[in-house]
PDB file of C-alpha atoms in Angstrom:
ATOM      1  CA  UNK A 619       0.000   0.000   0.000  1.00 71.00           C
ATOM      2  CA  UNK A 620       1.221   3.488  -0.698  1.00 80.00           C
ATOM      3  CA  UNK A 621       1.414   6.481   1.859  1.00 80.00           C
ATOM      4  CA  UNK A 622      -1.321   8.456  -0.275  1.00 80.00           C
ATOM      5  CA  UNK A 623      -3.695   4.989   0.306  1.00 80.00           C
ATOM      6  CA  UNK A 624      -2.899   4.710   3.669  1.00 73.00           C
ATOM      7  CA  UNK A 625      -4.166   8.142   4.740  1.00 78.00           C
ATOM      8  CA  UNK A 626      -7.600   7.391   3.313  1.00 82.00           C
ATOM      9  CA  UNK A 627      -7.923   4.780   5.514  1.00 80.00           C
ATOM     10  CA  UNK A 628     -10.167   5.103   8.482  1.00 84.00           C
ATOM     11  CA  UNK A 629      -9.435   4.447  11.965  1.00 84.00           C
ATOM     12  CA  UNK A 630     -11.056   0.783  12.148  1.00 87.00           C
ATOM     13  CA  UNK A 631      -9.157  -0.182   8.756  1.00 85.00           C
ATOM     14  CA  UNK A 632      -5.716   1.190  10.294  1.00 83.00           C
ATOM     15  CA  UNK A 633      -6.221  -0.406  13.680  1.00 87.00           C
ATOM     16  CA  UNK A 634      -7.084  -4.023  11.204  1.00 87.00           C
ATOM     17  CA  UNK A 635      -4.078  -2.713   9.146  1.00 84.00           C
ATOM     18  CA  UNK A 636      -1.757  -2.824  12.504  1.00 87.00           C
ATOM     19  CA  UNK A 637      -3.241  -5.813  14.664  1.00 92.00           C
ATOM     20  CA  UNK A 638      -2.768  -7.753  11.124  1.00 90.00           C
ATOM     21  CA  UNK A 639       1.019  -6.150  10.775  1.00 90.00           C
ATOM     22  CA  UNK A 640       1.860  -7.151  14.301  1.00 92.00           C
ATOM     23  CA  UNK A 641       0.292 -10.998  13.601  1.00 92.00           C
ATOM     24  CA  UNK A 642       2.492 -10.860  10.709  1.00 92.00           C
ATOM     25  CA  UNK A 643       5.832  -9.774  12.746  1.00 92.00           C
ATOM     26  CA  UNK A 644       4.720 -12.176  15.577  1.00 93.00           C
ATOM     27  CA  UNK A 645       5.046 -14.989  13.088  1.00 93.00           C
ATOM     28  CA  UNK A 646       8.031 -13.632  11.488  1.00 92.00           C
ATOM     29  CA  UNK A 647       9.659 -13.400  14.818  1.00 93.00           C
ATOM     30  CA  UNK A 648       8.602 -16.942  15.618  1.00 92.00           C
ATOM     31  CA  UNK A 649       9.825 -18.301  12.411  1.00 91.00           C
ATOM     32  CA  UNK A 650      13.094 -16.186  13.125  1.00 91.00           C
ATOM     33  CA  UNK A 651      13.106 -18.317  16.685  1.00 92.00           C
ATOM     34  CA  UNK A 652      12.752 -21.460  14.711  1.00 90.00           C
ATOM     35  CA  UNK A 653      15.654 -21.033  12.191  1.00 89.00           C
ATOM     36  CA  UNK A 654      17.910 -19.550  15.166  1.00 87.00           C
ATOM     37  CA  UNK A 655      16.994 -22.352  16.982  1.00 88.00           C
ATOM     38  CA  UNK A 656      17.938 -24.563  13.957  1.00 84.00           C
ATOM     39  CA  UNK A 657      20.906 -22.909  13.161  1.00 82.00           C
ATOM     40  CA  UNK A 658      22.108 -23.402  17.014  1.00 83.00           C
ATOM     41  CA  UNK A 659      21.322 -27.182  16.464  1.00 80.00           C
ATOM     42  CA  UNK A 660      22.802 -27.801  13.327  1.00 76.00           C
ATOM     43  CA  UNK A 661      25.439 -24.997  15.306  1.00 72.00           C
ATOM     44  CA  UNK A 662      25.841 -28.081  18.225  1.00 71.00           C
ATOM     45  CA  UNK A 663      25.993 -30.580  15.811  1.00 66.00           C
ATOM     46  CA  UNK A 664      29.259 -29.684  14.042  1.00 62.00           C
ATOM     47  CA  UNK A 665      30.414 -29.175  17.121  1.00 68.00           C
ATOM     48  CA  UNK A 666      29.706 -32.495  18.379  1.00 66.00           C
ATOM     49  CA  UNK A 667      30.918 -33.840  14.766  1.00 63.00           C
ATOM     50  CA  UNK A 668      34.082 -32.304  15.573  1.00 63.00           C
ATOM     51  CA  UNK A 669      34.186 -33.449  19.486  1.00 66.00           C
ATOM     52  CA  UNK A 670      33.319 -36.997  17.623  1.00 65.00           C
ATOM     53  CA  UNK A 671      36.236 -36.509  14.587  1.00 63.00           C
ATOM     54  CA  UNK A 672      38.360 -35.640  18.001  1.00 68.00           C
ATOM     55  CA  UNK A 673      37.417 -38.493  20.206  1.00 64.00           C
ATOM     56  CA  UNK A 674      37.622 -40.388  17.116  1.00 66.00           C
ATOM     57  CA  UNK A 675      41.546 -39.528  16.535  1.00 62.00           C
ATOM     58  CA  UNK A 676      41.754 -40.016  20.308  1.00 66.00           C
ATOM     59  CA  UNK A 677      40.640 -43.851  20.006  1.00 65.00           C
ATOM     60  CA  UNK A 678      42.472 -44.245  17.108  1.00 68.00           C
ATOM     61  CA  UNK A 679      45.413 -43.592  19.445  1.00 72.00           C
ATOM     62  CA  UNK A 680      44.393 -46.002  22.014  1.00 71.00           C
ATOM     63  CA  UNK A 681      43.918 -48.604  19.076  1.00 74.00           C
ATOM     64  CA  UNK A 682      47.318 -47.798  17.913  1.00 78.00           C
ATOM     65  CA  UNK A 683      48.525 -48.205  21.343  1.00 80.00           C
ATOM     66  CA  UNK A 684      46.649 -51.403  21.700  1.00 80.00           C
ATOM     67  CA  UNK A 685      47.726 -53.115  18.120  1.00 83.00           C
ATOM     68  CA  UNK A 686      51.413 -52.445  19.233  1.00 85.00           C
ATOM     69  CA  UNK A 687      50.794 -53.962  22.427  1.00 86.00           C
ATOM     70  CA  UNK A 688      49.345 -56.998  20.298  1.00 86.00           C
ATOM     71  CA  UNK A 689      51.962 -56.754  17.800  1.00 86.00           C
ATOM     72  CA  UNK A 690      54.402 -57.008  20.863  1.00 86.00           C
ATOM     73  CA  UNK A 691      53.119 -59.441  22.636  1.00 83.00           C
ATOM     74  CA  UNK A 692      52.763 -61.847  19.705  1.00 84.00           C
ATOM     75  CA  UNK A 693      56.413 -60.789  18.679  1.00 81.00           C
ATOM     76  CA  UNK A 694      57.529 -62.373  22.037  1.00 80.00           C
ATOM     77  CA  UNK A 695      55.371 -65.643  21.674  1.00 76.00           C
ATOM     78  CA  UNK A 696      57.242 -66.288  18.276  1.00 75.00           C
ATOM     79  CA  UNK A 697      60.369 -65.436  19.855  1.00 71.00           C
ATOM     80  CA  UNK A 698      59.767 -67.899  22.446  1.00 70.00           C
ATOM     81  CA  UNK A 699      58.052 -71.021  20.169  1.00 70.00           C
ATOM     82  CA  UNK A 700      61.203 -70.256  17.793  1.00 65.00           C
ATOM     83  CA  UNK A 701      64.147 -73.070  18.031  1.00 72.00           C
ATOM     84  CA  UNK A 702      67.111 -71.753  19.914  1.00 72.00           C
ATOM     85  CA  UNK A 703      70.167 -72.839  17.992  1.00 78.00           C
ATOM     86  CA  UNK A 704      72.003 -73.390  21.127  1.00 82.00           C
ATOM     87  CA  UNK A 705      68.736 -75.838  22.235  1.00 78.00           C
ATOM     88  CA  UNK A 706      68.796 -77.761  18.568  1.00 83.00           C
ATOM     89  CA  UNK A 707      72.204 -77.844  18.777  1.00 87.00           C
ATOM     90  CA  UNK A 708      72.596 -79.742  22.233  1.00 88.00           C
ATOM     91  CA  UNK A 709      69.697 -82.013  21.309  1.00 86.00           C
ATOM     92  CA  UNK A 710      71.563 -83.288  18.420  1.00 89.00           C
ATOM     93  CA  UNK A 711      74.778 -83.786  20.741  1.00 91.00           C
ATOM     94  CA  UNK A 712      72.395 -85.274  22.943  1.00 92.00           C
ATOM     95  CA  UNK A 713      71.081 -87.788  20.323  1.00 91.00           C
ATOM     96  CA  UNK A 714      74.305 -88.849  18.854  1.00 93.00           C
ATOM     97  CA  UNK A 715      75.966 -89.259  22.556  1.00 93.00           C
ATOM     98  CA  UNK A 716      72.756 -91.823  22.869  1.00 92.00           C
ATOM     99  CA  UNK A 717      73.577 -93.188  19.534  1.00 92.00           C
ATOM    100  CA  UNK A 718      76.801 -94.000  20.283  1.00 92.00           C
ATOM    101  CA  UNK A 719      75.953 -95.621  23.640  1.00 91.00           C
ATOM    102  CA  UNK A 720      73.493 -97.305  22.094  1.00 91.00           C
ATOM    103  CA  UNK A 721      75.961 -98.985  19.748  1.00 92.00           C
ATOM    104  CA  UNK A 722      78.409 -99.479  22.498  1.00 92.00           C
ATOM    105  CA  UNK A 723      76.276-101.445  24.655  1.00 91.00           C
ATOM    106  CA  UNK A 724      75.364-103.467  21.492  1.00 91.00           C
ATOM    107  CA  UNK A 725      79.057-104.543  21.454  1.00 91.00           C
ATOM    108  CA  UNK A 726      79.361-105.151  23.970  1.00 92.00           C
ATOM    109  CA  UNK A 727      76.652-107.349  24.968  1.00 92.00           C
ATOM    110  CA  UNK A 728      77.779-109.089  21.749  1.00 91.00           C
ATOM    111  CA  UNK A 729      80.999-109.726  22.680  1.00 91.00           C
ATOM    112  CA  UNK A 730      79.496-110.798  26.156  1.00 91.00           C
ATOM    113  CA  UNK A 731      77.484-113.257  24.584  1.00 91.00           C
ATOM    114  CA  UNK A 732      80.517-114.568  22.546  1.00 91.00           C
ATOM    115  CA  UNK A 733      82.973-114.926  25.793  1.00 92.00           C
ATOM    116  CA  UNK A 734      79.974-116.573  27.370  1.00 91.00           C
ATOM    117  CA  UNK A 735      79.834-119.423  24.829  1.00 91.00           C
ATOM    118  CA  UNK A 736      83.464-119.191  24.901  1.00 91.00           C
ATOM    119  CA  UNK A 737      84.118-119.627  28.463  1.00 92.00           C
ATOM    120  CA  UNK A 738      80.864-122.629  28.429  1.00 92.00           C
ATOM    121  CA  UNK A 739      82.546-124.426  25.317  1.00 92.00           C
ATOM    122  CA  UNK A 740      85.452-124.509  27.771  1.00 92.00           C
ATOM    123  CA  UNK A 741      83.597-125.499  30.847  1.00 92.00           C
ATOM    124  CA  UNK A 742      82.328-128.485  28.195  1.00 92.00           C
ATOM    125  CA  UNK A 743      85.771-129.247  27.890  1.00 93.00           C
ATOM    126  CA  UNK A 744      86.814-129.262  30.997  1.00 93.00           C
ATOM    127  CA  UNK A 745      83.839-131.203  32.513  1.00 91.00           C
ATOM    128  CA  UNK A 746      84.465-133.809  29.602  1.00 91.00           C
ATOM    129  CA  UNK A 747      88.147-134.267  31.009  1.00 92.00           C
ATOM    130  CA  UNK A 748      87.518-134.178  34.804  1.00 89.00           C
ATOM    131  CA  UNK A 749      84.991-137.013  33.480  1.00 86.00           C
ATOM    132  CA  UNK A 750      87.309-139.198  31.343  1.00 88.00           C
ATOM    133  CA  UNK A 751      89.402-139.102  34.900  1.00 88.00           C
ATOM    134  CA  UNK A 752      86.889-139.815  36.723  1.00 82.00           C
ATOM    135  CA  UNK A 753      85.976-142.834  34.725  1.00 83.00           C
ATOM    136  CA  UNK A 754      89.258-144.152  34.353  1.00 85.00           C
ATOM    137  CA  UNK A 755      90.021-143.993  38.566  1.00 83.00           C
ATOM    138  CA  UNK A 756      86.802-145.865  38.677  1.00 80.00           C
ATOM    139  CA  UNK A 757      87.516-148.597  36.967  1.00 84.00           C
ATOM    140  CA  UNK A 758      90.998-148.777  38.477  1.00 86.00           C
ATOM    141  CA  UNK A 759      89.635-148.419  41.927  1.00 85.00           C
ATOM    142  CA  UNK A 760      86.074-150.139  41.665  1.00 81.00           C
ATOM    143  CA  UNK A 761      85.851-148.862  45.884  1.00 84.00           C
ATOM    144  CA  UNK A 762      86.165-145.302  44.150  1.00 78.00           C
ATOM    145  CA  UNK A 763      83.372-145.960  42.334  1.00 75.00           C
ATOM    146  CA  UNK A 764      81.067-146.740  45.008  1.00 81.00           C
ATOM    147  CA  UNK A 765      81.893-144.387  47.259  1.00 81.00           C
ATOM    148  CA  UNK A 766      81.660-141.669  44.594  1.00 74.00           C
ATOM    149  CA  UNK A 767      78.797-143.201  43.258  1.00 76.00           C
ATOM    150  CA  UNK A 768      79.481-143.929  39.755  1.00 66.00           C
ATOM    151  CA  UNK A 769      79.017-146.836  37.780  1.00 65.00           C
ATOM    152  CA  UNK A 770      81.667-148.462  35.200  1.00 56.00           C
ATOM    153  CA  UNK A 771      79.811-146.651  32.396  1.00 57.00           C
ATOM    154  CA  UNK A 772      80.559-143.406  33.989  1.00 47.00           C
ATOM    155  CA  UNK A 773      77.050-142.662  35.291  1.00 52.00           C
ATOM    156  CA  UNK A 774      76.424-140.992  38.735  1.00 52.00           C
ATOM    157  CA  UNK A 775      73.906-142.758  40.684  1.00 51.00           C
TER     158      UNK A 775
END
């Protein structure tokens, strides 16, 4: 409305003009309160994205602390479960030493068994002489013989 309309207007139409004006500004102001209130939010919520994008940096640091503490501690069980050449090393001493005795004692419980026929081929021997004496101071001294206990043939009764 121009200024030239406006001062034809009478006092009810201005007072309508103004109450409808100031329903008009109320809602302006109220829309004005919305999109402040709006902004504010949306205001907050970059803030929080950034308090989130910081806490987020801030875990990744206590994952990166963490992972190394994995990596570490896994680092340590290899180490550990590895062979120590000083270990494989004395193991295979250990195994040849046994080996060795092993092979030893196999000689010698050879060469055991071998004396021991020896020495019961001889003992054969021997018995068959003491025998043959026997026998002969029997029959030369037929008393012998029965107070020993053996007959002509040689046989102990």
């Amino acid at each position: 409305m121009t200024e030239k309309e406006l001062k034809r207007l009478g006092r009810a139409e201005l007072l309508e003009l103004l109450i409808a004006q100031t329903k008009r500004a109320e809602g302006l102001e109220r829309e004005l309160a919305e999109a402040n209130k709006k902004l504010e939010n949306r205001l907050i919520v970059l803030s929080e994205a950034g308090n989130i994008a910081r806490a987020a940096l801030e875990l990744n640091g206590v994952f990166d602390a963490a992972q190394a503490a994995a990596d570490d501690y896994l680092d340590s069980v290899c180490a550990m479960s590895a062979p120590d050449p000083e270990i494989e090393k004395a193991t295979l001493s250990a195994e040849d030493i046994i080996r060795n005795a092993e092979e030893k004692a196999r000689c010698i419980i050879s060469e055991a068994a071998d004396e021991a026929a020896r020495r019961e081929a001889s003992a054969d021997a021997y018995w068959g002489v003491v025998a043959r004496r026997i026998e002969s101071i029997a029959k030369a001294c037929p008393e012998v013989a029965v107070s020993l206990g053996v007959d002509f043939d040689g046989d102990i009764r």
